[in-house]
CSV table of C-alpha atoms and ligand atoms in Angstrom, one decimal:
chain,number,residue,atom,x,y,z
A,1,MET,CA,-13.7,26.0,13.6
A,2,GLN,CA,-11.0,27.2,11.4
A,3,SER,CA,-11.3,26.1,7.7
A,4,SER,CA,-7.9,26.2,5.8
A,5,THR,CA,-8.2,23.6,3.1
A,6,HIS,CA,-11.2,22.2,1.1
A,7,THR,CA,-10.0,20.0,-1.9
A,8,HIS,CA,-11.2,17.2,-3.9
A,9,TYR,CA,-9.1,14.0,-4.5
A,10,ASP,CA,-9.7,10.8,-6.5
A,11,LEU,CA,-8.3,8.9,-3.6
A,12,VAL,CA,-7.7,9.8,0.0
A,13,VAL,CA,-5.5,7.4,1.9
A,14,VAL,CA,-5.5,7.6,5.7
A,15,GLY,CA,-2.3,6.3,7.2
A,16,GLY,CA,1.2,6.3,5.7
A,17,GLY,CA,2.4,2.9,7.0
A,18,ILE,CA,3.7,0.4,4.5
A,19,ALA,CA,0.2,-0.4,3.3
A,20,GLY,CA,-1.0,3.2,2.8
A,21,SER,CA,2.3,4.3,1.2
A,22,MET,CA,2.1,1.4,-1.3
A,23,ALA,CA,-1.6,2.1,-2.0
A,24,ALA,CA,-0.9,5.8,-2.7
A,25,VAL,CA,2.0,5.0,-5.0
A,26,ALA,CA,0.1,2.3,-6.9
A,27,ALA,CA,-2.8,4.8,-7.4
A,28,GLY,CA,-0.6,7.7,-8.1
A,29,ARG,CA,1.3,5.9,-10.9
A,30,GLU,CA,-2.0,5.1,-12.5
A,31,GLY,CA,-2.6,8.8,-12.8
A,32,LEU,CA,-5.0,9.4,-9.9
A,33,ARG,CA,-5.1,12.5,-7.8
A,34,VAL,CA,-4.1,11.0,-4.5
A,35,LEU,CA,-3.8,12.6,-0.9
A,36,LEU,CA,-1.9,10.6,1.7
A,37,ILE,CA,-2.7,11.7,5.3
A,38,GLU,CA,-0.4,10.7,8.1
A,39,GLU,CA,-0.3,11.5,11.8
A,40,GLU,CA,3.5,11.5,12.1
A,41,GLY,CA,6.0,13.5,10.0
A,42,TYR,CA,7.2,10.6,8.0
A,43,LEU,CA,6.1,7.4,6.4
A,44,GLY,CA,6.5,3.7,7.3
A,45,GLY,CA,4.1,3.3,10.2
A,46,SER,CA,5.2,0.4,12.4
A,47,LEU,CA,8.4,-0.1,10.5
A,48,THR,CA,9.7,3.4,11.2
A,49,ALA,CA,7.5,4.6,14.1
A,50,CYS,CA,7.6,1.5,16.3
A,51,GLY,CA,11.1,0.1,15.5
A,52,THR,CA,9.7,-3.1,14.0
A,53,GLY,CA,11.7,-5.2,11.6
A,54,PRO,CA,13.2,-6.9,9.7
A,55,MET,CA,10.5,-7.3,7.0
A,56,MET,CA,9.5,-10.9,7.1
A,57,THR,CA,9.0,-12.7,4.8
A,58,PHE,CA,8.8,-12.0,1.1
A,59,HIS,CA,9.2,-15.7,0.4
A,60,ALA,CA,7.4,-19.1,0.5
A,61,GLY,CA,10.2,-21.6,0.2
A,62,ASP,CA,12.5,-20.5,-2.6
A,63,LYS,CA,9.6,-18.7,-4.4
A,64,GLN,CA,9.3,-14.9,-3.9
A,65,VAL,CA,5.6,-14.4,-3.4
A,66,VAL,CA,5.7,-10.7,-2.3
A,67,ARG,CA,6.9,-8.6,-5.2
A,68,GLY,CA,5.9,-5.3,-6.8
A,69,LEU,CA,6.2,-2.0,-5.2
A,70,VAL,CA,7.3,-3.3,-1.7
A,71,ASP,CA,10.1,-5.3,-3.3
A,72,GLU,CA,10.9,-2.2,-5.5
A,73,MET,CA,11.3,-0.2,-2.4
A,74,ILE,CA,13.7,-2.7,-1.0
A,75,GLN,CA,15.8,-2.9,-4.2
A,76,ARG,CA,16.1,0.9,-4.1
A,77,LEU,CA,17.4,0.7,-0.6
A,78,VAL,CA,19.8,-2.1,-1.6
A,79,GLN,CA,21.2,0.1,-4.3
A,80,LYS,CA,21.9,2.8,-1.7
A,81,GLY,CA,23.5,0.4,0.9
A,82,LEU,CA,20.4,0.9,3.2
A,83,SER,CA,19.3,-2.7,3.1
A,84,VAL,CA,21.0,-6.1,2.5
A,85,GLY,CA,17.9,-7.4,0.7
A,86,HIS,CA,16.3,-10.7,1.4
A,87,ILE,CA,18.5,-13.0,3.4
A,88,ILE,CA,18.2,-16.3,5.2
A,89,ASP,CA,16.2,-16.1,8.5
A,90,SER,CA,18.9,-17.4,11.0
A,91,THR,CA,16.3,-17.8,13.7
A,92,GLY,CA,15.0,-20.7,11.5
A,93,TYR,CA,11.5,-19.6,12.0
A,94,THR,CA,10.6,-18.5,8.4
A,95,TYR,CA,12.5,-18.5,5.0
A,96,THR,CA,13.9,-15.0,4.7
A,97,VAL,CA,14.1,-11.7,6.5
A,98,THR,CA,14.8,-8.3,5.1
A,99,PRO,CA,16.8,-5.9,7.3
A,100,PHE,CA,16.7,-2.3,6.4
A,101,ASP,CA,17.8,1.1,7.6
A,102,SER,CA,14.7,2.7,9.1
A,103,GLU,CA,15.8,6.3,8.3
A,104,GLY,CA,16.6,5.2,4.8
A,105,MET,CA,13.1,3.7,4.5
A,106,LYS,CA,11.4,6.9,5.6
A,107,ARG,CA,13.2,8.8,2.9
A,108,GLU,CA,12.6,6.1,0.2
A,109,LEU,CA,8.9,5.9,0.7
A,110,GLU,CA,8.7,9.6,0.6
A,111,LEU,CA,10.6,9.7,-2.6
A,112,MET,CA,8.3,7.0,-4.1
A,113,CYS,CA,5.3,8.9,-3.2
A,114,LEU,CA,6.6,12.2,-4.4
A,115,GLU,CA,7.7,10.7,-7.8
A,116,ALA,CA,4.1,9.2,-8.2
A,117,GLY,CA,2.7,12.7,-7.7
A,118,VAL,CA,1.1,11.8,-4.3
A,119,GLN,CA,0.2,14.9,-2.2
A,120,LEU,CA,1.5,14.2,1.4
A,121,LEU,CA,-0.2,15.6,4.4
A,122,TYR,CA,1.8,15.0,7.6
A,123,HIS,CA,1.1,15.8,11.2
A,124,THR,CA,-2.7,15.4,10.4
A,125,SER,CA,-5.2,13.1,11.9
A,126,VAL,CA,-8.6,12.4,10.6
A,127,VAL,CA,-11.1,13.1,13.2
A,128,VAL,CA,-14.6,12.9,11.6
A,129,ALA,CA,-15.9,10.8,8.8
A,130,LYS,CA,-19.5,11.5,7.9
A,131,VAL,CA,-21.4,9.0,5.7
A,132,ILE,CA,-24.3,10.4,3.7
A,133,ASP,CA,-26.6,8.0,1.7
A,134,GLY,CA,-24.1,5.1,2.0
A,135,ARG,CA,-21.1,7.1,0.7
A,136,LEU,CA,-18.3,8.9,2.5
A,137,GLY,CA,-17.6,12.1,0.7
A,138,THR,CA,-15.9,14.4,3.2
A,139,ILE,CA,-13.7,13.8,6.1
A,140,THR,CA,-12.5,16.3,8.8
A,141,CYS,CA,-8.9,16.5,9.6
A,142,LEU,CA,-7.0,18.1,12.5
A,143,CYS,CA,-3.4,19.6,12.1
A,144,ALA,CA,-1.8,22.1,14.4
A,145,GLY,CA,-5.2,23.3,15.8
A,146,ASN,CA,-6.7,23.7,12.4
A,147,LEU,CA,-9.9,21.7,11.6
A,148,PHE,CA,-10.4,21.4,7.8
A,149,SER,CA,-12.2,19.1,5.5
A,150,VAL,CA,-11.0,17.1,2.5
A,151,GLU,CA,-13.3,15.5,-0.1
A,152,GLY,CA,-12.6,12.2,-2.0
A,153,THR,CA,-14.2,9.8,-4.4
A,154,TYR,CA,-12.6,6.9,-2.7
A,155,PHE,CA,-11.0,6.5,0.7
A,156,ILE,CA,-8.5,3.8,1.8
A,157,ASP,CA,-8.3,3.2,5.5
A,158,ALA,CA,-4.6,2.2,6.1
A,159,SER,CA,-4.5,3.4,9.7
A,160,GLY,CA,-3.7,0.0,11.0
A,161,ASP,CA,-6.4,0.4,13.7
A,162,ALA,CA,-9.2,1.0,11.3
A,163,ASP,CA,-9.8,4.4,12.5
A,164,LEU,CA,-11.7,5.6,9.5
A,165,ILE,CA,-13.8,2.6,9.3
A,166,ALA,CA,-14.8,3.0,12.9
A,167,MET,CA,-15.5,6.8,12.5
A,168,ALA,CA,-17.6,6.1,9.3
A,169,GLY,CA,-19.8,3.6,11.3
A,170,ILE,CA,-18.7,0.7,9.1
A,171,PRO,CA,-18.9,-2.7,11.0
A,172,PHE,CA,-15.6,-3.9,12.5
A,173,GLU,CA,-14.5,-6.5,15.0
A,174,GLN,CA,-11.6,-6.7,17.4
A,175,GLY,CA,-9.4,-9.3,19.1
A,176,ARG,CA,-9.8,-12.9,19.7
A,177,GLU,CA,-13.3,-14.2,18.9
A,178,SER,CA,-13.7,-15.9,22.3
A,179,ASP,CA,-13.0,-12.8,24.5
A,180,GLY,CA,-12.1,-9.8,22.3
A,181,LYS,CA,-8.5,-9.8,23.5
A,182,ASP,CA,-5.8,-8.5,21.2
A,183,GLN,CA,-2.3,-9.8,20.8
A,184,PRO,CA,0.1,-8.2,23.3
A,185,LEU,CA,1.6,-4.7,22.5
A,186,THR,CA,5.3,-4.6,22.3
A,187,MET,CA,7.7,-1.6,22.6
A,188,ASN,CA,10.7,-2.6,20.5
A,189,PHE,CA,14.1,-1.0,21.1
A,190,LYS,CA,17.5,-0.8,19.3
A,191,LEU,CA,20.9,-1.6,20.7
A,192,VAL,CA,24.2,-0.8,19.1
A,193,ASP,CA,27.6,-2.3,20.0
A,194,VAL,CA,26.3,-5.8,20.4
A,195,ASP,CA,29.1,-8.3,19.7
A,196,LEU,CA,27.2,-10.7,17.5
A,197,SER,CA,30.3,-12.8,16.7
A,198,VAL,CA,29.8,-14.2,20.3
A,199,ILE,CA,26.3,-15.4,19.4
A,200,ARG,CA,27.4,-16.8,16.1
A,201,ASN,CA,30.1,-18.8,18.0
A,202,LEU,CA,27.4,-20.1,20.4
A,203,MET,CA,25.3,-21.1,17.4
A,204,ASP,CA,28.2,-23.3,16.3
A,205,SER,CA,29.1,-24.7,19.6
A,206,ASP,CA,25.7,-25.0,21.4
A,207,VAL,CA,22.8,-24.8,18.9
A,208,GLU,CA,20.3,-26.2,21.3
A,209,LEU,CA,20.3,-22.8,22.9
A,210,PHE,CA,18.3,-21.7,19.8
A,211,PRO,CA,15.3,-24.0,19.5
A,212,PHE,CA,14.0,-23.0,15.9
A,213,LEU,CA,17.5,-23.0,14.6
A,214,ALA,CA,18.6,-26.3,16.1
A,215,PRO,CA,17.0,-28.6,13.4
A,216,LYS,CA,18.5,-26.4,10.7
A,217,ALA,CA,21.9,-25.9,12.3
A,218,GLY,CA,24.4,-24.2,10.0
A,219,LEU,CA,21.7,-21.9,8.5
A,220,GLN,CA,23.3,-18.9,10.2
A,221,HIS,CA,26.4,-19.1,8.0
A,222,GLN,CA,24.2,-18.1,5.1
A,223,ALA,CA,23.0,-15.0,6.8
A,224,SER,CA,24.9,-11.7,6.4
A,225,ARG,CA,22.9,-10.2,9.3
A,226,LEU,CA,22.0,-12.3,12.3
A,227,SER,CA,18.5,-13.0,13.8
A,228,PHE,CA,18.3,-15.1,16.9
A,229,SER,CA,15.7,-16.6,19.2
A,230,GLY,CA,16.9,-18.5,22.2
A,231,PHE,CA,18.4,-18.4,25.8
A,232,GLN,CA,15.2,-19.7,27.3
A,233,GLN,CA,16.9,-21.0,30.4
A,234,ILE,CA,18.6,-17.6,31.2
A,235,MET,CA,15.1,-15.9,30.8
A,236,GLY,CA,13.4,-18.5,33.0
A,237,GLU,CA,16.0,-17.8,35.7
A,238,GLY,CA,15.6,-14.1,35.3
A,239,ILE,CA,11.8,-14.4,35.8
A,240,GLN,CA,12.4,-16.7,38.8
A,241,LYS,CA,14.7,-14.3,40.5
A,242,GLY,CA,12.4,-11.4,39.8
A,243,GLU,CA,14.8,-9.7,37.5
A,244,ILE,CA,12.2,-9.9,34.7
A,245,THR,CA,8.8,-9.1,35.9
A,246,PHE,CA,6.7,-9.7,32.8
A,247,ASP,CA,5.8,-12.8,30.7
A,248,ARG,CA,8.6,-13.5,28.2
A,249,ASP,CA,10.2,-16.8,27.7
A,250,ILE,CA,12.9,-16.2,25.0
A,251,VAL,CA,15.4,-13.6,23.8
A,252,LEU,CA,14.4,-12.4,20.4
A,253,CYS,CA,16.7,-10.1,18.5
A,254,PHE,CA,17.2,-9.0,14.9
A,255,GLU,CA,20.3,-7.4,13.4
A,256,THR,CA,19.5,-4.4,11.2
A,257,ASN,CA,21.2,-3.3,8.1
A,258,ALA,CA,23.9,-1.8,10.3
A,259,LYS,CA,26.3,-4.5,11.6
A,260,ASN,CA,26.0,-5.2,15.4
A,261,GLU,CA,22.9,-3.0,15.8
A,262,VAL,CA,19.9,-5.2,17.0
A,263,ILE,CA,16.2,-4.7,17.3
A,264,VAL,CA,15.0,-6.3,20.6
A,265,ASN,CA,11.5,-7.6,20.1
A,266,MET,CA,10.7,-8.8,23.6
A,267,THR,CA,8.5,-6.7,25.8
A,268,ARG,CA,5.0,-7.8,26.4
A,269,VAL,CA,2.1,-5.6,27.4
A,270,LEU,CA,-1.0,-7.5,28.1
A,271,ASP,CA,-4.6,-6.6,28.6
A,272,LYS,CA,-4.5,-3.1,27.1
A,273,ASN,CA,-6.9,-2.1,24.4
A,274,PRO,CA,-4.8,-0.1,21.9
A,275,VAL,CA,-7.8,1.8,20.6
A,276,LYS,CA,-8.8,3.1,24.2
A,277,PRO,CA,-7.0,6.3,24.8
A,278,LEU,CA,-6.0,5.9,28.4
A,279,GLU,CA,-5.2,2.2,28.0
A,280,LEU,CA,-2.9,3.1,25.1
A,281,THR,CA,-1.0,5.6,27.3
A,282,GLU,CA,-0.8,3.0,30.1
A,283,ALA,CA,0.7,0.5,27.5
A,284,GLU,CA,3.4,3.1,26.6
A,285,LEU,CA,4.3,3.5,30.1
A,286,GLU,CA,4.4,-0.2,30.8
A,287,GLY,CA,6.3,-0.8,27.6
A,288,ARG,CA,9.0,1.7,28.5
A,289,ARG,CA,9.3,0.3,32.0
A,290,GLN,CA,9.9,-3.2,30.5
A,291,VAL,CA,12.4,-1.8,27.9
A,292,TRP,CA,14.7,-0.5,30.7
A,293,GLU,CA,14.3,-3.6,32.8
A,294,LEU,CA,15.3,-5.7,29.8
A,295,TYR,CA,18.1,-3.5,28.7
A,296,GLY,CA,19.8,-4.0,32.1
A,297,PHE,CA,19.0,-7.7,32.0
A,298,LEU,CA,20.5,-8.3,28.5
A,299,LYS,CA,23.7,-6.4,29.3
A,300,THR,CA,24.2,-8.5,32.4
A,301,HIS,CA,23.2,-12.0,31.4
A,302,ILE,CA,23.4,-12.3,27.6
A,303,PRO,CA,26.9,-13.1,26.0
A,304,GLY,CA,27.9,-10.4,23.6
A,305,PHE,CA,25.6,-7.8,25.1
A,306,GLU,CA,27.9,-6.5,27.7
A,307,LYS,CA,28.8,-3.2,25.9
A,308,ALA,CA,25.5,-2.8,24.2
A,309,ARG,CA,24.0,0.8,24.2
A,310,MET,CA,20.4,1.7,23.6
A,311,THR,CA,19.9,4.3,21.0
A,312,TYR,CA,16.2,4.2,20.5
A,313,SER,CA,13.0,2.9,21.9
A,314,GLY,CA,9.5,2.9,20.2
A,315,PRO,CA,9.0,5.8,19.4
A,316,ARG,CA,5.5,4.4,19.6
A,317,ILE,CA,4.5,1.2,21.2
A,318,GLY,CA,3.9,-1.5,18.6
A,319,VAL,CA,0.3,-2.6,18.1
A,320,ARG,CA,0.1,-6.1,16.5
A,321,SER,CA,-3.7,-6.3,16.3
A,322,SER,CA,-6.8,-4.2,17.0
A,323,ARG,CA,-9.9,-3.3,14.8
A,324,ARG,CA,-10.5,-5.4,11.7
A,325,LEU,CA,-13.1,-4.5,9.0
A,326,LYS,CA,-16.1,-6.9,8.8
A,327,GLY,CA,-15.9,-7.0,5.0
A,328,ALA,CA,-17.5,-8.6,2.0
A,329,TYR,CA,-15.2,-11.7,2.6
A,330,ARG,CA,-13.7,-12.7,6.0
A,331,ILE,CA,-10.5,-14.6,5.5
A,332,THR,CA,-10.2,-17.7,7.7
A,333,ALA,CA,-7.2,-19.6,9.2
A,334,GLN,CA,-8.4,-22.6,6.9
A,335,ASP,CA,-8.0,-20.5,3.9
A,336,LEU,CA,-4.4,-20.0,4.8
A,337,LEU,CA,-3.7,-23.6,5.5
A,338,ASN,CA,-5.5,-24.7,2.3
A,339,GLU,CA,-3.2,-22.3,0.4
A,340,THR,CA,-6.3,-20.7,-1.2
A,341,ILE,CA,-5.8,-18.9,-4.5
A,342,PHE,CA,-8.8,-16.6,-4.7
A,343,GLU,CA,-10.1,-15.6,-8.1
A,344,ASP,CA,-10.0,-11.9,-6.9
A,345,ALA,CA,-6.5,-12.4,-5.4
A,346,ILE,CA,-4.5,-9.1,-5.1
A,347,SER,CA,-1.5,-10.4,-3.1
A,348,ALA,CA,0.2,-13.5,-1.5
A,349,CYS,CA,1.9,-14.4,1.7
A,350,GLY,CA,3.8,-17.4,3.0
A,351,TYR,CA,4.3,-16.3,6.6
A,352,PRO,CA,3.2,-18.8,9.4
A,353,ILE,CA,0.3,-18.1,11.7
A,354,ASP,CA,2.3,-16.5,14.6
A,355,ILE,CA,0.1,-15.8,17.7
A,356,HIS,CA,1.8,-13.9,20.5
A,357,SER,CA,-0.6,-15.0,23.2
A,358,PRO,CA,-3.0,-12.4,24.6
A,359,ASP,CA,-2.6,-14.3,27.9
A,360,GLY,CA,1.0,-14.6,28.6
A,361,ALA,CA,4.5,-15.6,27.5
A,362,GLU,CA,3.7,-18.3,24.8
A,363,THR,CA,3.9,-17.8,21.1
A,364,ASP,CA,1.6,-20.2,19.3
A,365,SER,CA,2.8,-21.0,15.7
A,366,THR,CA,1.1,-22.9,12.9
A,367,PHE,CA,3.2,-23.4,9.9
A,368,LEU,CA,1.9,-23.6,6.3
A,369,ARG,CA,3.2,-26.5,4.2
A,370,GLU,CA,7.0,-26.0,3.4
A,371,GLY,CA,6.9,-23.5,0.4
A,372,GLY,CA,3.1,-23.0,0.7
A,373,TYR,CA,1.4,-19.6,0.4
A,374,TYR,CA,-2.1,-18.2,0.3
A,375,THR,CA,-3.6,-15.2,-1.4
A,376,ILE,CA,-5.7,-12.1,-0.2
A,377,PRO,CA,-9.0,-11.6,-2.0
A,378,LEU,CA,-10.0,-8.0,-3.0
A,379,ARG,CA,-13.3,-8.7,-1.2
A,380,SER,CA,-11.6,-8.8,2.2
A,381,LEU,CA,-10.8,-5.0,1.7
A,382,LEU,CA,-14.4,-4.1,0.8
A,383,ASN,CA,-17.7,-3.6,2.5
A,384,GLU,CA,-21.2,-3.3,1.1
A,385,GLN,CA,-22.4,-0.5,3.6
A,386,VAL,CA,-20.0,2.2,2.4
A,387,PRO,CA,-18.6,0.8,-0.7
A,388,ASN,CA,-16.2,3.7,-1.5
A,389,VAL,CA,-14.1,3.0,1.7
A,390,LEU,CA,-11.6,0.2,1.6
A,391,ALA,CA,-9.4,-1.3,4.2
A,392,ALA,CA,-5.7,-2.0,3.5
A,393,GLY,CA,-2.9,-3.4,5.6
A,394,ARG,CA,-3.4,-5.2,8.9
A,395,ASN,CA,-7.0,-4.0,9.3
A,396,ILE,CA,-8.6,-6.1,6.6
A,397,SER,CA,-11.5,-8.6,7.1
A,398,CYS,CA,-10.2,-11.8,8.6
A,399,GLU,CA,-10.3,-14.1,11.6
A,400,PHE,CA,-8.0,-13.3,14.5
A,401,THR,CA,-5.9,-16.4,13.7
A,402,ALA,CA,-5.6,-15.5,10.0
A,403,HIS,CA,-4.6,-12.0,11.0
A,404,ALA,CA,-1.7,-13.4,12.9
A,405,SER,CA,0.0,-14.2,9.5
A,406,LEU,CA,-1.2,-11.7,7.0
A,407,ARG,CA,-0.4,-8.7,9.3
A,408,VAL,CA,3.4,-8.9,8.5
A,409,SER,CA,4.8,-6.0,6.7
A,410,PRO,CA,5.6,-7.4,3.3
A,411,SER,CA,2.1,-8.6,3.1
A,412,ALA,CA,0.6,-5.4,4.4
A,413,GLY,CA,2.5,-3.5,1.7
A,414,ALA,CA,1.4,-5.9,-1.1
A,415,ILE,CA,-2.3,-5.5,0.2
A,416,GLY,CA,-1.8,-1.7,-0.1
A,417,GLN,CA,-0.6,-2.0,-3.7
A,418,GLY,CA,-3.7,-4.1,-4.4
A,419,ALA,CA,-6.0,-1.6,-2.9
A,420,GLY,CA,-4.5,1.4,-4.8
A,421,ALA,CA,-4.7,-0.6,-8.1
A,422,ALA,CA,-8.3,-1.6,-7.5
A,423,VAL,CA,-9.4,2.0,-6.8
A,424,ALA,CA,-7.5,3.1,-10.0
A,425,LEU,CA,-9.3,0.5,-12.1
A,426,ALA,CA,-12.7,1.4,-10.6
A,427,ILE,CA,-12.2,5.1,-11.5
A,428,GLN,CA,-10.7,4.4,-15.0
A,429,THR,CA,-13.6,2.0,-15.9
A,430,ASN,CA,-16.3,3.8,-13.9
A,431,THR,CA,-17.1,0.4,-12.2
A,432,ASP,CA,-17.8,-0.3,-8.6
A,433,LEU,CA,-15.2,-2.2,-6.6
A,434,LEU,CA,-17.2,-5.3,-6.1
A,435,HIS,CA,-17.8,-5.7,-10.0
A,436,LEU,CA,-14.3,-4.9,-11.2
A,437,ASP,CA,-13.0,-6.9,-14.4
A,438,LEU,CA,-10.7,-9.2,-12.4
A,439,ASP,CA,-8.6,-10.0,-15.6
A,440,ALA,CA,-7.9,-6.3,-16.0
A,441,LEU,CA,-7.1,-6.0,-12.2
A,442,HIS,CA,-4.6,-8.8,-12.5
A,443,ALA,CA,-3.2,-7.3,-15.6
A,444,THR,CA,-2.6,-4.0,-13.9
A,445,LEU,CA,-1.0,-5.7,-10.9
A,446,ARG,CA,1.2,-8.0,-12.8
A,447,ASN,CA,2.4,-5.0,-15.1
A,448,ALA,CA,3.4,-3.3,-11.9
A,449,GLY,CA,5.5,-6.4,-10.9
A,450,ALA,CA,3.1,-7.8,-8.3
A,451,PHE,CA,2.5,-11.5,-7.7
A,452,VAL,CA,-1.1,-12.6,-7.3
A,453,GLY,CA,-0.8,-16.4,-7.2
B,1,FAD,C1,6.0,-5.3,18.1
B,1,FAD,C2,5.8,-5.7,16.6
B,1,FAD,C3,6.8,-6.3,16.0
B,1,FAD,C4,6.6,-6.7,14.7
B,1,FAD,N1,7.6,-7.3,14.0
B,1,FAD,C5,7.5,-7.5,12.6
B,1,FAD,C6,8.7,-8.1,12.0
B,1,FAD,O1,9.6,-8.4,12.6
B,1,FAD,N2,8.5,-8.2,10.6
B,1,FAD,C7,7.3,-7.8,9.9
B,1,FAD,O2,7.3,-7.9,8.8
B,1,FAD,N3,6.3,-7.3,10.6
B,1,FAD,C8,6.3,-7.1,12.0
B,1,FAD,N4,5.3,-6.6,12.7
B,1,FAD,C9,4.1,-6.3,11.9
B,1,FAD,C10,4.1,-5.2,11.0
B,1,FAD,O3,5.0,-4.2,11.4
B,1,FAD,C11,2.7,-4.5,10.8
B,1,FAD,O4,1.6,-5.3,10.9
B,1,FAD,C12,2.7,-3.7,9.5
B,1,FAD,O5,3.8,-3.0,9.2
B,1,FAD,C13,1.4,-2.9,9.4
B,1,FAD,O6,1.4,-2.1,8.4
B,1,FAD,P1,0.2,-1.1,8.0
B,1,FAD,O7,0.6,-0.1,7.1
B,1,FAD,O8,-1.0,-1.9,7.9
B,1,FAD,O9,-0.2,-0.3,9.5
B,1,FAD,P2,0.8,0.5,10.4
B,1,FAD,O10,2.3,0.2,10.1
B,1,FAD,O11,0.2,0.5,11.7
B,1,FAD,O12,0.5,2.0,9.8
B,1,FAD,C14,-0.6,2.9,10.1
B,1,FAD,C15,-0.3,4.3,10.0
B,1,FAD,O13,-1.5,5.1,10.0
B,1,FAD,C16,-1.2,6.2,10.8
B,1,FAD,N5,-2.5,6.6,11.4
B,1,FAD,C17,-3.2,5.9,12.3
B,1,FAD,N6,-4.3,6.5,12.6
B,1,FAD,C18,-4.4,7.6,11.8
B,1,FAD,C19,-5.3,8.7,11.6
B,1,FAD,N7,-6.6,8.7,12.3
B,1,FAD,N8,-5.0,9.8,10.8
B,1,FAD,C20,-3.9,9.7,10.1
B,1,FAD,N9,-3.0,8.7,10.2
B,1,FAD,C21,-3.2,7.7,11.1
B,1,FAD,C22,-0.2,5.8,11.7
B,1,FAD,O14,0.6,6.9,12.3
B,1,FAD,C23,0.7,4.9,11.0
B,1,FAD,O15,1.8,5.5,10.3
B,1,FAD,C24,5.4,-6.3,14.0
B,1,FAD,C25,4.5,-5.6,14.6
B,1,FAD,C26,4.6,-5.2,16.0
B,1,FAD,C27,3.6,-4.4,16.7
């Protein structure tokens, strides 16, 4: 074993997706010595490494319920022409979507971390987490064949898959309660040279092609970038003729910040466990096969796609759900539908419960009341077994159904900010996380622009 680094940090964040990045910036701005460890050579996680987007949604009706650092990041992109900001969702599914330039996001997240004094450590995986007497003090990392250790007072697991939590032996659960199955994996891809004026015209002349938009016809005219969900009949015929060989019933595309560039969010890889090594590789292979099948199908059958050109797939297959912490509080779907405002709320979300079925084509949606939102309690990030390790982002403690709402990227980012702020307060006041002064936590978050209900 080669040892090249051995350093102590106030906070070590594992995973530089939107949650980990926001956690690191929040803590860094509070003066903590922060290390952010990321397997890739850039930040953004699913948003930059899996081609997901747009971010949806920052709103609940007209009210913006995700603010703070994630919104600041978007406003910085807007100033640079790298995002059009929050615009009407022309699929009609939710309130707003936030298209962005993924290369711009990589850079902006990096800038925010560097300005906050965060030490970045790229191309590094955490491989061992040893808990002694109920505390995690040291983790072992791997980079370019070097194994080395890093010490921390607090650790945030923002790996999406709760890798650190699993390695530290902290209890977790995975998948649907009835059978442990996760939502399908999806390899997104990006097409340029799509003629979206053709789709806009169809929305005017034949809105029934777009089922979520139909009751809100005309919404598309308010959207400077187009999102659409439709063409079920064409997809059905494609499946019948064997041109589409996987379960998908609708065309779902989102225009990015660049006009006529779309993200295609349609492939469906079922029955692969994203935290089983060989199955993850099988999912990548199947995802890429589906991408090429769909690419040809869209060009042949969907109006406006004739000249489309694929510029990008993945790069990694997207994982919607995997391990979730079994924490001090487990958020339920009923909490969401009740629009619960927890006394230890750290963030809010107004996105529907959006379950891509683990079994096939369907998407099962349960909508909150129009304009309704719920909050995320700090306790759903915490656990009593190893109290100096927190979850943040899509791996917090919740039911499978609740996860299908709170996992979206604005929410994951806001949860990250809450985690970073909580650790900062715990260190500043020498208090354990389960007994923080909640007024002080809310004051810190509000001063940093966050919305906590
Ligand atoms: C196909 C698909 C489409 C989606 N579409 C949308 C959408 O349109 N809008 C929306 O808002 N949300 C969407 N989502 C959801 C959203 O993108 C994610 O849930 C959210 O971004 C999760 O953020 P996160 O930071 O919690 O985790 P992630 O984005 O998964 O980030 C985790 C990071 O941790 C790193 N990491 C993992 N393990 C380790 C380790 N051991 N050591 C070091 N680093 C590690 C990873 O490389 C990654 O960068 C979609 C998700 C998928 C899969």
